[in-house]
PDB file of C-alpha atoms in Angstrom:
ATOM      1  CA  UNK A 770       0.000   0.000   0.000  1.00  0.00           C
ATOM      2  CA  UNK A 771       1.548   3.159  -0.906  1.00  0.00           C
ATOM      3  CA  UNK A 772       1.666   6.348   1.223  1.00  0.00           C
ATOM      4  CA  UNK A 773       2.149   9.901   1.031  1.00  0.00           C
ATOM      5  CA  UNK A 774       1.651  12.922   3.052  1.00  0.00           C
ATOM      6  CA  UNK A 775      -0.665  15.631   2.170  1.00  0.00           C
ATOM      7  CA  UNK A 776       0.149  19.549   1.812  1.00  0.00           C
ATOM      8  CA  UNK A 777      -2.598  21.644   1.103  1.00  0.00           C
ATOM      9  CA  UNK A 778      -2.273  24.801  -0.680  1.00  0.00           C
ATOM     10  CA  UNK A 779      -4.972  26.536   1.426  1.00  0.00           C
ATOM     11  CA  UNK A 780      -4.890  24.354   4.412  1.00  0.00           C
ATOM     12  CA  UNK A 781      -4.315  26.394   8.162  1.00  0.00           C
ATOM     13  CA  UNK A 782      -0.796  26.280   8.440  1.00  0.00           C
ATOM     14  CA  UNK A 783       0.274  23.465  10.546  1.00  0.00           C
ATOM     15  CA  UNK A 784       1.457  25.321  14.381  1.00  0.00           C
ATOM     16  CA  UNK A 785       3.864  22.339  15.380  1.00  0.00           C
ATOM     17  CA  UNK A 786       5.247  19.291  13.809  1.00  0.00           C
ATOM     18  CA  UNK A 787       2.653  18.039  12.589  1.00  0.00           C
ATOM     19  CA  UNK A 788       1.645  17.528   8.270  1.00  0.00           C
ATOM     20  CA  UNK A 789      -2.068  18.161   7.426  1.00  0.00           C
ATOM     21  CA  UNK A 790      -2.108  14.823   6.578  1.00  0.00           C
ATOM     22  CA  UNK A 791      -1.315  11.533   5.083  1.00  0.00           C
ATOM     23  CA  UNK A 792      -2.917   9.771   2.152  1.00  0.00           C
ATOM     24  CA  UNK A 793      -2.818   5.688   2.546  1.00  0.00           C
ATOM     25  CA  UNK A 794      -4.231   3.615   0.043  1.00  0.00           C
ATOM     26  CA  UNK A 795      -8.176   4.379  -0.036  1.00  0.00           C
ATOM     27  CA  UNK A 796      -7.450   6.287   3.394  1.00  0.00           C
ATOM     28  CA  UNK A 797      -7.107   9.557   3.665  1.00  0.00           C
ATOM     29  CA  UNK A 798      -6.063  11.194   7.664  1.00  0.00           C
ATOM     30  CA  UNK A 799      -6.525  14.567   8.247  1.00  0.00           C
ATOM     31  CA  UNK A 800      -4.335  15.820  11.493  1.00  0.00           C
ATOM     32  CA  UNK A 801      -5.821  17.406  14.364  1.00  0.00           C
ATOM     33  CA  UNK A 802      -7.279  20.580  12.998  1.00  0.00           C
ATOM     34  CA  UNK A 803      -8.640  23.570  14.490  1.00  0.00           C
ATOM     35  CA  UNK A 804      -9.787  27.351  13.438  1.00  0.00           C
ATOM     36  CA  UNK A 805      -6.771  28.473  12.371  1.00  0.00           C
ATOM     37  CA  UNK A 806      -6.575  30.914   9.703  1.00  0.00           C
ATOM     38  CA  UNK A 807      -4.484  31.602   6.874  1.00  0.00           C
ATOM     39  CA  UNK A 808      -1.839  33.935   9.186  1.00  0.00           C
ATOM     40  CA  UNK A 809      -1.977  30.887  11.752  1.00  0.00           C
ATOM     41  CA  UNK A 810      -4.109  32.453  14.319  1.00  0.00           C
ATOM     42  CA  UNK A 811      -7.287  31.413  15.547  1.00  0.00           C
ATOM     43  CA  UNK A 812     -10.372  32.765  13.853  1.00  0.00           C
ATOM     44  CA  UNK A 813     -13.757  33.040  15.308  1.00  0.00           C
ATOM     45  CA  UNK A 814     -15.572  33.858  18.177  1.00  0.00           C
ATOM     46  CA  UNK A 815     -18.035  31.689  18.719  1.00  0.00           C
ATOM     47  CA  UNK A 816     -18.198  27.386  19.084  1.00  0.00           C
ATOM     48  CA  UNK A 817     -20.228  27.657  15.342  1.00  0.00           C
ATOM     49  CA  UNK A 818     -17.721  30.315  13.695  1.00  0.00           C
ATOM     50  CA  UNK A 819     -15.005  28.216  15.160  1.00  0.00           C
ATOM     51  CA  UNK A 820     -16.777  24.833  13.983  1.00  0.00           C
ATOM     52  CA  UNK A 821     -16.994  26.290  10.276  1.00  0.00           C
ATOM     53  CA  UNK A 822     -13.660  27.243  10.150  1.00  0.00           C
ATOM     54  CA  UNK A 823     -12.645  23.749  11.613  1.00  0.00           C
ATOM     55  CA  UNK A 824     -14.024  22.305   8.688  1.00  0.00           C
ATOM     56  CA  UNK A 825     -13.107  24.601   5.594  1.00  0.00           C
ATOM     57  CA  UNK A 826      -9.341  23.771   6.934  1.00  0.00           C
ATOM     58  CA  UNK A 827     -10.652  19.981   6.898  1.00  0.00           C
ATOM     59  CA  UNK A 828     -12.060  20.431   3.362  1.00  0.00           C
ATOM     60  CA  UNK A 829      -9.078  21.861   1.510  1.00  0.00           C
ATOM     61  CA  UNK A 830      -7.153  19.005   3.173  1.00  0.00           C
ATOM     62  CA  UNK A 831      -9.370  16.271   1.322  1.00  0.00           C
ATOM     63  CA  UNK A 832      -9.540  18.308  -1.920  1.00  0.00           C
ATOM     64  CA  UNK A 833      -6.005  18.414  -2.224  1.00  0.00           C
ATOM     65  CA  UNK A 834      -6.504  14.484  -2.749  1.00  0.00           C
ATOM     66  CA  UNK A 835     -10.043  14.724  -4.737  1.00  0.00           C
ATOM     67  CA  UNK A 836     -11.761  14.043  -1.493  1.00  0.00           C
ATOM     68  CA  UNK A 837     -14.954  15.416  -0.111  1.00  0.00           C
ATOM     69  CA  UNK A 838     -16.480  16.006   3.475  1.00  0.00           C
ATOM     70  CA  UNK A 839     -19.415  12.980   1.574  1.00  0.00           C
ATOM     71  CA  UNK A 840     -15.843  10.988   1.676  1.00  0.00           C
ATOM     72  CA  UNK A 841     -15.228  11.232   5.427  1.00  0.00           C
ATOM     73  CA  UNK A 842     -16.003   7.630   7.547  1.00  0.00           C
ATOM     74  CA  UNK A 843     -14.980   8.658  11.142  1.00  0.00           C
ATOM     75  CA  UNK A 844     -14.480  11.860  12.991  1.00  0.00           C
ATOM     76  CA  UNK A 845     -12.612  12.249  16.685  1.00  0.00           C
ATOM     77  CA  UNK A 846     -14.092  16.442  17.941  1.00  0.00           C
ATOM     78  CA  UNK A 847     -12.295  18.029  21.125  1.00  0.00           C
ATOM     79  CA  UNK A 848     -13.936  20.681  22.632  1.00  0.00           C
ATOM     80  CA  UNK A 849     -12.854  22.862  25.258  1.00  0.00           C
ATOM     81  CA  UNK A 850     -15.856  22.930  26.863  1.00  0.00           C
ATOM     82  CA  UNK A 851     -18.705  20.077  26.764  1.00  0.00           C
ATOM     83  CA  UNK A 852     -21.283  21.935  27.680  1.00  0.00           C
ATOM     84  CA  UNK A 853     -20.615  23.788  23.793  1.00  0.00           C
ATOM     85  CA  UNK A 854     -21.320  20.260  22.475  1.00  0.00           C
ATOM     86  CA  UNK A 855     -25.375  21.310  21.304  1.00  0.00           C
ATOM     87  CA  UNK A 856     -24.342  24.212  19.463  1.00  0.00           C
ATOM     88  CA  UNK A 857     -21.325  22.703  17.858  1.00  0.00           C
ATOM     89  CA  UNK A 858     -23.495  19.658  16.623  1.00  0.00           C
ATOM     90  CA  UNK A 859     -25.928  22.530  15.091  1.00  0.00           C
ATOM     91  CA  UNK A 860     -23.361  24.037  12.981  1.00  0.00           C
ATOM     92  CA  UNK A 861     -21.775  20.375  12.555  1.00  0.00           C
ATOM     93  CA  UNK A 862     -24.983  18.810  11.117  1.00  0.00           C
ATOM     94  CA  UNK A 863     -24.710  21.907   8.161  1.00  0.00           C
ATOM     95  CA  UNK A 864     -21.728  20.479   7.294  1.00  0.00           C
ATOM     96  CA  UNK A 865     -21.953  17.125   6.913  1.00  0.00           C
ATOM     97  CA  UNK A 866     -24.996  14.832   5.922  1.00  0.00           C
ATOM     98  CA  UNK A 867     -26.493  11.512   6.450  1.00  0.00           C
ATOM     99  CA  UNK A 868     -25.471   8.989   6.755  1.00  0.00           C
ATOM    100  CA  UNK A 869     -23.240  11.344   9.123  1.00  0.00           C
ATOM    101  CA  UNK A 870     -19.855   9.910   9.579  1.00  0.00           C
ATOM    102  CA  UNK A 871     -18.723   7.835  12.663  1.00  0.00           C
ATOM    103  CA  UNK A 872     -18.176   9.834  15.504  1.00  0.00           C
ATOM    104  CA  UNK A 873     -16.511  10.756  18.926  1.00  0.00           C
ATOM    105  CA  UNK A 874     -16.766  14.369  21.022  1.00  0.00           C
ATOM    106  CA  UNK A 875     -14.762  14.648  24.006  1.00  0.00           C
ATOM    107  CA  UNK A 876     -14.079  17.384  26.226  1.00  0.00           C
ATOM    108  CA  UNK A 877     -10.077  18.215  26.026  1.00  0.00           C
ATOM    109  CA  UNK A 878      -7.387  21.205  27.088  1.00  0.00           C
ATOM    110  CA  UNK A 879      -7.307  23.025  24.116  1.00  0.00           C
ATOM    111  CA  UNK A 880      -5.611  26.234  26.043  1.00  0.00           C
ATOM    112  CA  UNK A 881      -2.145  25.498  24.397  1.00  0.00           C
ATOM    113  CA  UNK A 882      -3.425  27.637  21.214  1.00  0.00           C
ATOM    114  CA  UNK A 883      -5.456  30.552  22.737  1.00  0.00           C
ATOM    115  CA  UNK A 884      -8.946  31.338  22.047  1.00  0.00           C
ATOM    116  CA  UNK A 885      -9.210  27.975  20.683  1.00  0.00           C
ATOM    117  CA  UNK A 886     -12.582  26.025  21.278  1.00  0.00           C
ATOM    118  CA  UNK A 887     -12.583  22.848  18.920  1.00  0.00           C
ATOM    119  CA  UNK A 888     -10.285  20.569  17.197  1.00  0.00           C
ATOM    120  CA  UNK A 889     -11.706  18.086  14.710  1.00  0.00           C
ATOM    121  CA  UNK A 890      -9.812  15.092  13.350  1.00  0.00           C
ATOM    122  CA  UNK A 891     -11.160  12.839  10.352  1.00  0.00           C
ATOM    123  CA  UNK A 892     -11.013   9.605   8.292  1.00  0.00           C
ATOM    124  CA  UNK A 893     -12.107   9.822   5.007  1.00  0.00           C
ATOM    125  CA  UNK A 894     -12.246   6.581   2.585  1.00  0.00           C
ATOM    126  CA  UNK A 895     -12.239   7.247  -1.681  1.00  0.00           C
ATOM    127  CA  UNK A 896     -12.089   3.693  -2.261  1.00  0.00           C
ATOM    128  CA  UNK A 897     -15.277   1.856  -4.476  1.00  0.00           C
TER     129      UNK A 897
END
């Protein structure tokens, strides 16, 4: 099975040593992501901004391999705060559709990038 990582053009630029991710086969991995804009700080306000953001970084991650958020199998969510979770699933459930991927929210630290609220990892398969 043959590997390579991923660089996105207009990913959120990666703040530690991390790659945006890694293409495996049929499998693509997107890293850790949060609402980091294109000057590397975070952007947004609010757990739904924040969510958005989130997943426009996750998005131009599986484009740059032809993937699609419709691609995406299993998603791991932080937030900072669990008590955010019913507003982030609001803005989550614009995002993606049914059948809505597999997934897992837990509440974590996020306070080693300030301001930030949510960090959403992802498997996406673009097998048949």
């Amino acid at each position: 099975m043959a590997k390579r990582v991923i660089k996105a053009a207009d990913g959120a630029p990666p703040l530690g040593a991390y790659s945006h991710g890694w293409r495996a086969g049929d499998f693509i991995f997107v890293t850790g992501t949060g609402p980091i804009g294109p000057d590397g700080e975070v952007t947004g306000d609010t757990i739904e901004e924040q969510t958005n953001v989130t997943i426009d970084n996750i998005e131009a991650v599986l484009r740059a391999e032809g993937a699609s958020l419709a691609d995406v199998i299993k998603v791991n969510v932080h937030l900072v705060d669990t008590n955010l979770f019913p507003r982030f699933n609001e803005a989550y459930k614009q995002r993606f559709s049914e059948p809505y991927p597999a997934r897992t929210t837990v509440g974590s630290d996020l306070h080693q990038v300030p301001g930030m609220l949510i960090e959403i990892e992802v498997v996406a398969y673009v097998g048949n």
